[in-house]
Every structure is written in structure tokens, then in C-alpha cells.
């Protein structure tokens, strides 16, 4: 069992390390990564392919959609 004083010291040390890490990261200039550069283009192209495949599938499989309940 840890003594309360040791627990408090350890907690203080962890808080201080966290503050130093945050301060260090906030001063760095971060280079853009793959997601910063290409994220929106990949998302848009994926959505386009998805819509195209579903449209092609829906129009080519020959399903009679039967949207109206009238005229049966």
C-alpha cells in the first residue's frame, strides 16, 4: 500500500510531465500528414465510387421496383 505522501508526489510528477508535454507540442510546427493532404479527396472519391456502384447495381439488376400500390 502506498503512503498518501508518495501517491501525492507521484500524481504531482505525472501532472507536471503532462504539462511539459503539452507545452512542448503546442510550440512545434506540425508538418501536414497524409490525412491533412489527401483526406477530403479520398473521402470524395470513395463516396463517388460508392454512389456509382449502387446506381449501376440498382439500374442493371432488372428489379421491378413497384413503387405504387395502385394498378396491380
Tab-separated table of N, CA and C in Angstrom:
chain	number	residue	atom	x	y	z
A	1	UNK	N	0.843	-1.181	0.000
A	1	UNK	CA	0.000	0.000	0.000
A	1	UNK	C	0.884	1.240	0.000
A	2	UNK	N	0.584	2.153	-0.892
A	2	UNK	CA	1.379	3.378	-0.986
A	2	UNK	C	0.983	4.363	0.097
A	3	UNK	N	1.928	5.048	0.564
A	3	UNK	CA	1.643	6.094	1.537
A	3	UNK	C	0.983	7.276	0.840
A	4	UNK	N	0.123	8.015	1.507
A	4	UNK	CA	-0.547	9.154	0.872
A	4	UNK	C	0.443	10.176	0.309
A	5	UNK	N	1.544	10.396	1.004
A	5	UNK	CA	2.528	11.370	0.531
A	5	UNK	C	3.182	10.891	-0.764
A	6	UNK	N	3.459	9.601	-0.864
A	6	UNK	CA	4.054	9.049	-2.081
A	6	UNK	C	3.059	9.138	-3.241
A	7	UNK	N	1.807	8.849	-2.976
A	7	UNK	CA	0.774	8.971	-4.009
A	7	UNK	C	0.685	10.401	-4.523
A	8	UNK	N	0.678	11.334	-3.594
A	8	UNK	CA	0.582	12.747	-3.956
A	8	UNK	C	1.779	13.182	-4.786
A	9	UNK	N	2.967	12.734	-4.404
A	9	UNK	CA	4.187	13.082	-5.152
A	9	UNK	C	4.135	12.510	-6.558
A	10	UNK	N	3.699	11.259	-6.661
A	10	UNK	CA	3.607	10.629	-7.967
A	10	UNK	C	2.594	11.357	-8.843
A	11	UNK	N	1.450	11.716	-8.294
A	11	UNK	CA	0.417	12.434	-9.047
A	11	UNK	C	0.959	13.788	-9.517
A	12	UNK	N	1.668	14.487	-8.639
A	12	UNK	CA	2.239	15.785	-8.983
A	12	UNK	C	3.255	15.642	-10.113
A	13	UNK	N	4.066	14.609	-10.048
A	13	UNK	CA	5.068	14.368	-11.081
A	13	UNK	C	4.396	14.072	-12.426
A	14	UNK	N	3.333	13.276	-12.415
A	14	UNK	CA	2.616	12.961	-13.653
A	14	UNK	C	1.955	14.208	-14.239
A	15	UNK	N	1.364	15.032	-13.392
A	15	UNK	CA	0.744	16.268	-13.861
A	15	UNK	C	1.776	17.189	-14.490
A	16	UNK	N	2.913	17.276	-13.851
A	16	UNK	CA	3.973	18.157	-14.351
A	16	UNK	C	4.500	17.656	-15.693
A	17	UNK	N	4.691	16.348	-15.819
A	17	UNK	CA	5.156	15.769	-17.078
A	17	UNK	C	4.138	16.026	-18.183
A	18	UNK	N	2.870	15.882	-17.856
A	18	UNK	CA	1.808	16.127	-18.833
A	18	UNK	C	1.820	17.588	-19.281
A	19	UNK	N	1.978	18.508	-18.365
A	19	UNK	CA	2.009	19.930	-18.703
A	19	UNK	C	3.203	20.250	-19.592
A	20	UNK	N	4.343	19.651	-19.294
A	20	UNK	CA	5.535	19.894	-20.110
A	20	UNK	C	5.346	19.345	-21.519
A	21	UNK	N	4.734	18.181	-21.619
A	21	UNK	CA	4.490	17.584	-22.934
A	21	UNK	C	3.540	18.450	-23.750
A	22	UNK	N	2.486	18.915	-23.131
A	22	UNK	CA	1.515	19.764	-23.834
A	22	UNK	C	2.183	21.067	-24.275
A	23	UNK	N	2.978	21.663	-23.408
A	23	UNK	CA	3.658	22.907	-23.755
A	23	UNK	C	4.622	22.693	-24.911
A	24	UNK	N	5.315	21.570	-24.912
A	24	UNK	CA	6.263	21.275	-25.976
A	24	UNK	C	5.537	21.079	-27.303
A	25	UNK	N	4.410	20.363	-27.272
A	25	UNK	CA	3.685	20.092	-28.510
A	25	UNK	C	3.030	21.343	-29.072
A	26	UNK	N	2.617	22.256	-28.228
A	26	UNK	CA	1.930	23.438	-28.719
A	26	UNK	C	2.890	24.409	-29.416
A	27	UNK	N	4.184	24.279	-29.168
A	27	UNK	CA	5.158	25.170	-29.790
A	27	UNK	C	5.745	24.595	-31.070
A	28	UNK	N	5.451	23.355	-31.358
A	28	UNK	CA	6.011	22.739	-32.554
A	28	UNK	C	5.139	23.041	-33.760
A	29	UNK	N	5.781	23.235	-34.896
A	29	UNK	CA	5.032	23.346	-36.142
A	29	UNK	C	4.915	21.947	-36.708
A	30	UNK	N	3.706	21.509	-36.881
A	30	UNK	CA	3.466	20.141	-37.329
A	30	UNK	C	3.361	20.118	-38.843
A	31	UNK	N	4.099	19.219	-39.461
A	31	UNK	CA	4.017	19.062	-40.908
A	31	UNK	C	2.722	18.332	-41.250
A	32	UNK	N	2.072	18.700	-42.352
A	32	UNK	CA	0.829	18.017	-42.724
A	32	UNK	C	1.091	16.537	-43.027
A	33	UNK	N	0.229	15.680	-42.532
A	33	UNK	CA	0.383	14.255	-42.793
A	33	UNK	C	-0.540	13.849	-43.949
A	34	UNK	N	-0.618	12.559	-44.177
A	34	UNK	CA	-1.409	12.043	-45.299
A	34	UNK	C	-2.859	12.504	-45.227
A	35	UNK	N	-3.440	12.458	-44.020
A	35	UNK	CA	-4.856	12.814	-43.880
A	35	UNK	C	-5.085	14.302	-44.131
A	36	UNK	N	-4.130	15.131	-43.715
A	36	UNK	CA	-4.248	16.565	-43.989
A	36	UNK	C	-4.177	16.845	-45.482
A	37	UNK	N	-3.303	16.129	-46.177
A	37	UNK	CA	-3.108	16.382	-47.605
A	37	UNK	C	-4.223	15.786	-48.464
A	38	UNK	N	-4.579	14.531	-48.209
A	38	UNK	CA	-5.436	13.801	-49.137
A	38	UNK	C	-6.766	13.351	-48.546
A	39	UNK	N	-7.052	13.679	-47.304
A	39	UNK	CA	-8.235	13.155	-46.633
A	39	UNK	C	-9.530	13.463	-47.342
A	40	UNK	N	-9.745	14.721	-47.717
A	40	UNK	CA	-11.007	15.101	-48.370
A	40	UNK	C	-11.124	14.496	-49.760
A	41	UNK	N	-10.012	14.418	-50.485
A	41	UNK	CA	-10.051	13.832	-51.828
A	41	UNK	C	-10.375	12.347	-51.755
A	42	UNK	N	-9.796	11.649	-50.794
A	42	UNK	CA	-10.074	10.220	-50.642
A	42	UNK	C	-11.542	10.012	-50.249
A	43	UNK	N	-12.032	10.833	-49.343
A	43	UNK	CA	-13.434	10.737	-48.921
A	43	UNK	C	-14.378	10.989	-50.094
A	44	UNK	N	-14.118	12.032	-50.870
A	44	UNK	CA	-14.984	12.366	-52.006
A	44	UNK	C	-14.937	11.283	-53.078
A	45	UNK	N	-13.750	10.768	-53.378
A	45	UNK	CA	-13.667	9.734	-54.412
A	45	UNK	C	-14.323	8.437	-53.944
A	46	UNK	N	-14.178	8.118	-52.675
A	46	UNK	CA	-14.845	6.925	-52.141
A	46	UNK	C	-16.356	7.047	-52.201
A	47	UNK	N	-16.863	8.214	-51.861
A	47	UNK	CA	-18.307	8.439	-51.926
A	47	UNK	C	-18.802	8.362	-53.368
A	48	UNK	N	-18.032	8.898	-54.301
A	48	UNK	CA	-18.405	8.860	-55.721
A	48	UNK	C	-18.460	7.427	-56.232
A	49	UNK	N	-17.452	6.635	-55.883
A	49	UNK	CA	-17.427	5.237	-56.314
A	49	UNK	C	-18.607	4.483	-55.706
A	50	UNK	N	-18.880	4.735	-54.459
A	50	UNK	CA	-19.988	4.063	-53.778
A	50	UNK	C	-21.313	4.375	-54.463
A	51	UNK	N	-21.557	5.643	-54.735
A	51	UNK	CA	-22.804	6.040	-55.396
A	51	UNK	C	-22.868	5.444	-56.801
A	52	UNK	N	-21.753	5.456	-57.518
A	52	UNK	CA	-21.747	4.906	-58.876
A	52	UNK	C	-22.036	3.409	-58.876
A	53	UNK	N	-21.439	2.680	-57.961
A	53	UNK	CA	-21.662	1.231	-57.909
A	53	UNK	C	-23.109	0.924	-57.546
A	54	UNK	N	-23.645	1.621	-56.552
A	54	UNK	CA	-25.036	1.377	-56.164
A	54	UNK	C	-25.996	1.766	-57.278
A	55	UNK	N	-25.717	2.857	-57.968
A	55	UNK	CA	-26.573	3.271	-59.083
A	55	UNK	C	-26.525	2.236	-60.196
A	56	UNK	N	-25.335	1.801	-60.540
A	56	UNK	CA	-25.196	0.777	-61.580
A	56	UNK	C	-25.894	-0.511	-61.196
A	57	UNK	N	-25.740	-0.917	-59.962
A	57	UNK	CA	-26.380	-2.142	-59.491
A	57	UNK	C	-27.898	-2.006	-59.519
A	58	UNK	N	-28.400	-0.890	-59.019
A	58	UNK	CA	-29.851	-0.695	-58.939
A	58	UNK	C	-30.499	-0.621	-60.313
A	59	UNK	N	-29.774	-0.116	-61.316
A	59	UNK	CA	-30.377	0.027	-62.643
A	59	UNK	C	-30.144	-1.202	-63.525
A	60	UNK	N	-29.207	-2.052	-63.203
A	60	UNK	CA	-28.866	-3.172	-64.083
A	60	UNK	C	-29.420	-4.516	-63.645
A	61	UNK	N	-29.862	-4.662	-62.417
A	61	UNK	CA	-30.279	-5.985	-61.964
A	61	UNK	C	-31.694	-6.344	-62.396
A	62	UNK	N	-32.413	-5.402	-62.975
A	62	UNK	CA	-33.727	-5.701	-63.532
A	62	UNK	C	-34.816	-5.870	-62.493
A	63	UNK	N	-34.698	-5.225	-61.382
A	63	UNK	CA	-35.723	-5.306	-60.356
A	63	UNK	C	-36.901	-4.439	-60.750
A	64	UNK	N	-38.093	-4.982	-60.602
A	64	UNK	CA	-39.290	-4.173	-60.811
A	64	UNK	C	-39.590	-3.531	-59.465
A	65	UNK	N	-39.426	-2.230	-59.407
A	65	UNK	CA	-39.452	-1.543	-58.105
A	65	UNK	C	-40.843	-1.496	-57.505
A	66	UNK	N	-41.875	-1.436	-58.349
A	66	UNK	CA	-43.257	-1.488	-57.857
A	66	UNK	C	-43.488	-0.454	-56.764
A	67	UNK	N	-43.179	0.811	-57.083
A	67	UNK	CA	-43.267	1.858	-56.088
A	67	UNK	C	-44.701	2.229	-55.731
A	68	UNK	N	-45.630	2.054	-56.648
A	68	UNK	CA	-47.000	2.455	-56.390
A	68	UNK	C	-47.861	1.223	-56.083
A	69	UNK	N	-48.682	1.318	-55.057
A	69	UNK	CA	-49.578	0.194	-54.768
A	69	UNK	C	-50.768	0.152	-55.710
A	70	UNK	N	-50.964	1.197	-56.513
A	70	UNK	CA	-52.098	1.250	-57.430
A	70	UNK	C	-51.731	0.522	-58.715
A	71	UNK	N	-52.738	0.053	-59.429
A	71	UNK	CA	-52.520	-0.570	-60.742
A	71	UNK	C	-52.003	-1.981	-60.661
A	72	UNK	N	-52.308	-2.695	-59.614
A	72	UNK	CA	-51.867	-4.086	-59.528
A	72	UNK	C	-52.839	-4.995	-60.201
